[in-house]
Amino acid sequence: LSHGPALGIPGTTIIDTPGVVTLPSRTEDEQVTARVLLDAPLSAIVQVGDAKNACRTLLLTVQLAEMGLPLVLALNMLDEAATRGIVVDHQKLASLLGMPIIPTIAVHGEGVEHVAAAVQTVQPPDLRIAYADPIEAALGELAPLLPASPIAPRALGLLWLGGDPAVAEWLQARLGQAAFRQLLSCREALARAEAEPIATLIQRTRLRFVEQM
């Protein structure tokens, strides 16, 4: 989520996790990052995104924004994007998402000092994506069953409904058998009622949101 040594913020520990394309976590690298989000007392997240692939970058951005943690997007490789005719209005995106988006060209050190400054004052983005009614109903049912976590309960519920294995392991370690069975029952009931996997439905809603931006 961040590239620590380049930021150079005194008195701050930087955790540089493996690259992540999306969540729920499927690969071991993605599960490492999911565990950091669930277990580390993070003061802020820095997502380093590829300006050449803005849609893919923003899909992860909205997921991280939903977690309710302070978030900065370092939109990197703008020079390579420009050579392909891609121009990103980062100020407009920042306004739509309610978070700092800093253009960077990391290989030349451009913009890195602005990322370091943003991290020290950034607040959690206020982003709420509306999902299909059955998913929203399931999230409401899950909310009182979920233990406290570093990320927002709604984001934790979405990861659970999407079948994230790292989240399942984390929840099972913190809940009694009866409470965990209730979580399973809620997810299974939603899965039976839907023709497509829940993770697909959730991601499709996020993709529509990103495409509109």
mmCIF file of C-alpha atoms in Angstrom:
data_model
loop_
_atom_site.group_PDB
_atom_site.id
_atom_site.type_symbol
_atom_site.label_atom_id
_atom_site.label_comp_id
_atom_site.label_asym_id
_atom_site.label_seq_id
_atom_site.Cartn_x
_atom_site.Cartn_y
_atom_site.Cartn_z
ATOM 1 C CA LEU A 1 0.000 0.000 0.000
ATOM 2 C CA SER A 2 2.921 2.347 0.473
ATOM 3 C CA HIS A 3 6.562 2.612 -0.465
ATOM 4 C CA GLY A 4 8.164 3.568 2.800
ATOM 5 C CA PRO A 5 11.791 4.617 2.349
ATOM 6 C CA ALA A 6 10.901 7.180 -0.337
ATOM 7 C CA LEU A 7 8.377 8.937 1.893
ATOM 8 C CA GLY A 8 10.879 9.700 4.638
ATOM 9 C CA ILE A 9 8.410 10.705 7.374
ATOM 10 C CA PRO A 10 10.325 10.872 10.707
ATOM 11 C CA GLY A 11 8.920 8.770 13.543
ATOM 12 C CA THR A 12 6.636 6.777 11.260
ATOM 13 C CA THR A 13 6.762 3.058 10.553
ATOM 14 C CA ILE A 14 5.957 2.251 6.932
ATOM 15 C CA ILE A 15 4.575 -1.158 5.991
ATOM 16 C CA ASP A 16 5.077 -1.943 2.299
ATOM 17 C CA THR A 17 2.678 -4.783 1.505
ATOM 18 C CA PRO A 18 2.619 -6.962 -1.620
ATOM 19 C CA GLY A 19 0.815 -5.486 -4.608
ATOM 20 C CA VAL A 20 -2.938 -5.924 -4.667
ATOM 21 C CA VAL A 21 -5.255 -5.747 -7.672
ATOM 22 C CA THR A 22 -8.516 -6.207 -5.808
ATOM 23 C CA LEU A 23 -10.174 -7.684 -2.733
ATOM 24 C CA PRO A 24 -11.500 -10.187 -1.557
ATOM 25 C CA SER A 25 -8.034 -11.693 -1.293
ATOM 26 C CA ARG A 26 -7.427 -14.741 -3.470
ATOM 27 C CA THR A 27 -3.629 -15.005 -3.713
ATOM 28 C CA GLU A 28 -1.255 -15.348 -0.778
ATOM 29 C CA ASP A 29 0.101 -11.850 -1.472
ATOM 30 C CA GLU A 30 -3.404 -10.401 -1.324
ATOM 31 C CA GLN A 31 -4.089 -12.276 1.913
ATOM 32 C CA VAL A 32 -0.956 -10.762 3.463
ATOM 33 C CA THR A 33 -2.305 -7.298 2.658
ATOM 34 C CA ALA A 34 -5.774 -8.199 3.989
ATOM 35 C CA ARG A 35 -4.224 -9.330 7.281
ATOM 36 C CA VAL A 36 -2.336 -6.038 7.594
ATOM 37 C CA LEU A 37 -5.587 -4.115 7.085
ATOM 38 C CA LEU A 38 -7.294 -6.225 9.744
ATOM 39 C CA ASP A 39 -4.524 -6.381 12.324
ATOM 40 C CA ALA A 40 -2.185 -3.389 12.032
ATOM 41 C CA PRO A 41 -3.069 -0.092 13.780
ATOM 42 C CA LEU A 42 -2.779 1.965 10.589
ATOM 43 C CA SER A 43 -2.786 5.750 10.788
ATOM 44 C CA ALA A 44 -3.134 6.053 7.005
ATOM 45 C CA ILE A 45 -3.026 4.082 3.769
ATOM 46 C CA VAL A 46 -1.089 5.108 0.688
ATOM 47 C CA GLN A 47 -2.260 3.361 -2.457
ATOM 48 C CA VAL A 48 0.231 3.541 -5.297
ATOM 49 C CA GLY A 49 -1.883 3.356 -8.452
ATOM 50 C CA ASP A 50 -1.071 3.044 -12.142
ATOM 51 C CA ALA A 51 -2.336 6.050 -14.128
ATOM 52 C CA LYS A 52 -2.221 3.951 -17.319
ATOM 53 C CA ASN A 53 -4.870 1.651 -15.855
ATOM 54 C CA ALA A 54 -7.049 4.190 -14.071
ATOM 55 C CA CYS A 55 -10.174 2.010 -13.959
ATOM 56 C CA ARG A 56 -8.362 -0.916 -12.315
ATOM 57 C CA THR A 57 -6.609 1.459 -9.923
ATOM 58 C CA LEU A 58 -9.861 3.151 -8.887
ATOM 59 C CA LEU A 59 -11.628 -0.170 -8.316
ATOM 60 C CA LEU A 60 -9.188 -0.811 -5.498
ATOM 61 C CA THR A 61 -9.350 2.826 -4.378
ATOM 62 C CA VAL A 62 -13.093 2.677 -3.729
ATOM 63 C CA GLN A 63 -12.689 -0.569 -1.782
ATOM 64 C CA LEU A 64 -10.027 1.006 0.414
ATOM 65 C CA ALA A 65 -12.099 4.179 0.781
ATOM 66 C CA GLU A 66 -15.032 2.122 2.070
ATOM 67 C CA MET A 67 -12.801 0.856 4.898
ATOM 68 C CA GLY A 68 -13.005 4.205 6.654
ATOM 69 C CA LEU A 69 -9.259 4.694 7.105
ATOM 70 C CA PRO A 70 -7.363 7.836 6.051
ATOM 71 C CA LEU A 71 -6.376 7.229 2.424
ATOM 72 C CA VAL A 72 -4.072 8.901 -0.093
ATOM 73 C CA LEU A 73 -3.830 7.794 -3.725
ATOM 74 C CA ALA A 74 -0.427 8.333 -5.333
ATOM 75 C CA LEU A 75 -1.366 8.242 -9.014
ATOM 76 C CA ASN A 76 1.889 7.060 -10.489
ATOM 77 C CA MET A 77 3.441 6.749 -13.972
ATOM 78 C CA LEU A 78 1.656 9.803 -15.318
ATOM 79 C CA ASP A 79 4.464 10.239 -17.857
ATOM 80 C CA GLU A 80 3.826 6.778 -19.298
ATOM 81 C CA ALA A 81 0.089 7.449 -19.338
ATOM 82 C CA ALA A 82 0.657 10.694 -21.252
ATOM 83 C CA THR A 83 2.669 8.901 -23.944
ATOM 84 C CA ARG A 84 -0.405 6.716 -24.510
ATOM 85 C CA GLY A 85 -2.697 9.730 -24.788
ATOM 86 C CA ILE A 86 -4.234 9.194 -21.334
ATOM 87 C CA VAL A 87 -4.922 12.348 -19.327
ATOM 88 C CA VAL A 88 -6.302 11.970 -15.803
ATOM 89 C CA ASP A 89 -8.001 14.922 -14.087
ATOM 90 C CA HIS A 90 -6.719 14.046 -10.632
ATOM 91 C CA GLN A 91 -8.261 17.136 -9.026
ATOM 92 C CA LYS A 92 -11.727 16.198 -10.273
ATOM 93 C CA LEU A 93 -11.269 12.621 -9.050
ATOM 94 C CA ALA A 94 -10.114 13.886 -5.662
ATOM 95 C CA SER A 95 -13.252 16.001 -5.409
ATOM 96 C CA LEU A 96 -15.541 13.108 -6.366
ATOM 97 C CA LEU A 97 -13.917 10.693 -3.907
ATOM 98 C CA GLY A 98 -13.294 13.184 -1.102
ATOM 99 C CA MET A 99 -9.626 12.259 -0.665
ATOM 100 C CA PRO A 100 -6.165 13.445 -1.736
ATOM 101 C CA ILE A 101 -4.967 12.181 -5.112
ATOM 102 C CA ILE A 102 -1.337 13.091 -5.750
ATOM 103 C CA PRO A 103 0.199 12.781 -9.246
ATOM 104 C CA THR A 104 3.637 11.157 -9.086
ATOM 105 C CA ILE A 105 6.444 9.948 -11.289
ATOM 106 C CA ALA A 106 8.231 7.835 -8.703
ATOM 107 C CA VAL A 107 11.305 6.933 -10.785
ATOM 108 C CA HIS A 108 12.154 10.653 -10.885
ATOM 109 C CA GLY A 109 10.967 11.388 -7.342
ATOM 110 C CA GLU A 110 8.280 13.756 -8.623
ATOM 111 C CA GLY A 111 5.354 14.291 -6.279
ATOM 112 C CA VAL A 112 6.707 12.091 -3.476
ATOM 113 C CA GLU A 113 7.109 15.009 -1.061
ATOM 114 C CA HIS A 114 3.450 15.924 -1.654
ATOM 115 C CA VAL A 115 2.419 12.352 -0.761
ATOM 116 C CA ALA A 116 4.438 12.572 2.484
ATOM 117 C CA ALA A 117 2.747 15.861 3.359
ATOM 118 C CA ALA A 118 -0.745 14.553 2.550
ATOM 119 C CA VAL A 119 -0.294 11.454 4.727
ATOM 120 C CA GLN A 120 0.290 13.598 7.811
ATOM 121 C CA THR A 121 -3.029 15.466 7.569
ATOM 122 C CA VAL A 122 -5.343 13.148 5.625
ATOM 123 C CA GLN A 123 -8.797 12.243 6.987
ATOM 124 C CA PRO A 124 -10.950 9.176 6.150
ATOM 125 C CA PRO A 125 -12.880 9.624 2.899
ATOM 126 C CA ASP A 126 -16.651 9.835 3.166
ATOM 127 C CA LEU A 127 -17.629 7.315 0.505
ATOM 128 C CA ARG A 128 -20.705 5.094 0.564
ATOM 129 C CA ILE A 129 -21.654 3.015 -2.463
ATOM 130 C CA ALA A 130 -25.241 1.748 -2.587
ATOM 131 C CA TYR A 131 -25.463 -1.969 -3.342
ATOM 132 C CA ALA A 132 -28.452 -4.051 -4.413
ATOM 133 C CA ASP A 133 -31.219 -4.287 -1.802
ATOM 134 C CA PRO A 134 -30.495 -7.944 -0.843
ATOM 135 C CA ILE A 135 -26.831 -7.114 -0.198
ATOM 136 C CA GLU A 136 -27.759 -4.035 1.823
ATOM 137 C CA ALA A 137 -30.200 -6.135 3.859
ATOM 138 C CA ALA A 138 -27.498 -8.735 4.537
ATOM 139 C CA LEU A 139 -25.071 -6.018 5.621
ATOM 140 C CA GLY A 140 -27.683 -4.749 8.061
ATOM 141 C CA GLU A 141 -28.126 -8.247 9.459
ATOM 142 C CA LEU A 142 -24.374 -8.736 9.812
ATOM 143 C CA ALA A 143 -23.611 -5.417 11.489
ATOM 144 C CA PRO A 144 -24.508 -6.377 15.093
ATOM 145 C CA LEU A 145 -22.711 -9.723 14.761
ATOM 146 C CA LEU A 146 -19.305 -8.402 13.665
ATOM 147 C CA PRO A 147 -16.511 -7.781 16.185
ATOM 148 C CA ALA A 148 -14.700 -4.451 16.336
ATOM 149 C CA SER A 149 -11.974 -4.127 13.726
ATOM 150 C CA PRO A 150 -9.627 -1.445 12.376
ATOM 151 C CA ILE A 151 -11.778 -1.162 9.242
ATOM 152 C CA ALA A 152 -15.402 -0.023 9.023
ATOM 153 C CA PRO A 153 -18.028 -2.694 9.840
ATOM 154 C CA ARG A 154 -19.643 -2.195 6.418
ATOM 155 C CA ALA A 155 -16.343 -2.922 4.645
ATOM 156 C CA LEU A 156 -15.749 -5.957 6.860
ATOM 157 C CA GLY A 157 -19.244 -7.214 6.019
ATOM 158 C CA LEU A 158 -18.654 -6.772 2.281
ATOM 159 C CA LEU A 159 -15.401 -8.739 2.481
ATOM 160 C CA TRP A 160 -17.186 -11.496 4.397
ATOM 161 C CA LEU A 161 -20.061 -11.658 1.927
ATOM 162 C CA GLY A 162 -17.524 -11.751 -0.919
ATOM 163 C CA GLY A 163 -15.844 -14.804 0.581
ATOM 164 C CA ASP A 164 -12.488 -13.347 1.622
ATOM 165 C CA PRO A 165 -10.521 -16.229 3.254
ATOM 166 C CA ALA A 166 -8.314 -13.942 5.349
ATOM 167 C CA VAL A 167 -11.419 -12.264 6.775
ATOM 168 C CA ALA A 168 -13.025 -15.649 7.475
ATOM 169 C CA GLU A 169 -9.928 -16.730 9.416
ATOM 170 C CA TRP A 170 -9.854 -13.419 11.300
ATOM 171 C CA LEU A 171 -13.535 -13.626 12.246
ATOM 172 C CA GLN A 172 -13.386 -17.271 13.281
ATOM 173 C CA ALA A 173 -10.538 -16.473 15.678
ATOM 174 C CA ARG A 174 -12.607 -13.750 17.377
ATOM 175 C CA LEU A 175 -16.114 -15.176 17.484
ATOM 176 C CA GLY A 176 -17.704 -18.080 19.259
ATOM 177 C CA GLN A 177 -19.059 -20.975 17.213
ATOM 178 C CA ALA A 178 -22.663 -19.822 17.495
ATOM 179 C CA ALA A 179 -21.914 -16.280 16.276
ATOM 180 C CA PHE A 180 -19.747 -17.564 13.431
ATOM 181 C CA ARG A 181 -22.535 -19.922 12.347
ATOM 182 C CA GLN A 182 -24.878 -16.923 12.205
ATOM 183 C CA LEU A 183 -22.457 -15.191 9.832
ATOM 184 C CA LEU A 184 -22.315 -18.300 7.678
ATOM 185 C CA SER A 185 -26.098 -18.611 7.664
ATOM 186 C CA CYS A 186 -26.521 -15.007 6.539
ATOM 187 C CA ARG A 187 -24.052 -15.396 3.686
ATOM 188 C CA GLU A 188 -25.451 -18.738 2.579
ATOM 189 C CA ALA A 189 -29.014 -17.388 2.511
ATOM 190 C CA LEU A 190 -27.899 -14.491 0.305
ATOM 191 C CA ALA A 191 -25.977 -16.851 -1.991
ATOM 192 C CA ARG A 192 -29.037 -19.088 -2.420
ATOM 193 C CA ALA A 193 -31.180 -16.105 -3.349
ATOM 194 C CA GLU A 194 -28.813 -14.785 -6.028
ATOM 195 C CA ALA A 195 -28.097 -16.274 -9.454
ATOM 196 C CA GLU A 196 -24.494 -15.017 -9.461
ATOM 197 C CA PRO A 197 -21.697 -15.134 -6.868
ATOM 198 C CA ILE A 198 -22.022 -12.378 -4.281
ATOM 199 C CA ALA A 199 -18.457 -11.187 -4.915
ATOM 200 C CA THR A 200 -19.337 -10.683 -8.604
ATOM 201 C CA LEU A 201 -22.422 -8.629 -7.736
ATOM 202 C CA ILE A 202 -20.485 -6.440 -5.308
ATOM 203 C CA GLN A 203 -17.637 -5.846 -7.742
ATOM 204 C CA ARG A 204 -20.017 -5.072 -10.611
ATOM 205 C CA THR A 205 -21.614 -2.315 -8.521
ATOM 206 C CA ARG A 206 -18.183 -0.835 -7.784
ATOM 207 C CA LEU A 207 -17.239 -1.060 -11.456
ATOM 208 C CA ARG A 208 -20.363 0.909 -12.449
ATOM 209 C CA PHE A 209 -19.445 3.554 -9.864
ATOM 210 C CA VAL A 210 -15.889 3.802 -11.230
ATOM 211 C CA GLU A 211 -17.023 3.891 -14.847
ATOM 212 C CA GLN A 212 -19.358 6.795 -14.063
ATOM 213 C CA MET A 213 -16.421 8.711 -12.619
#
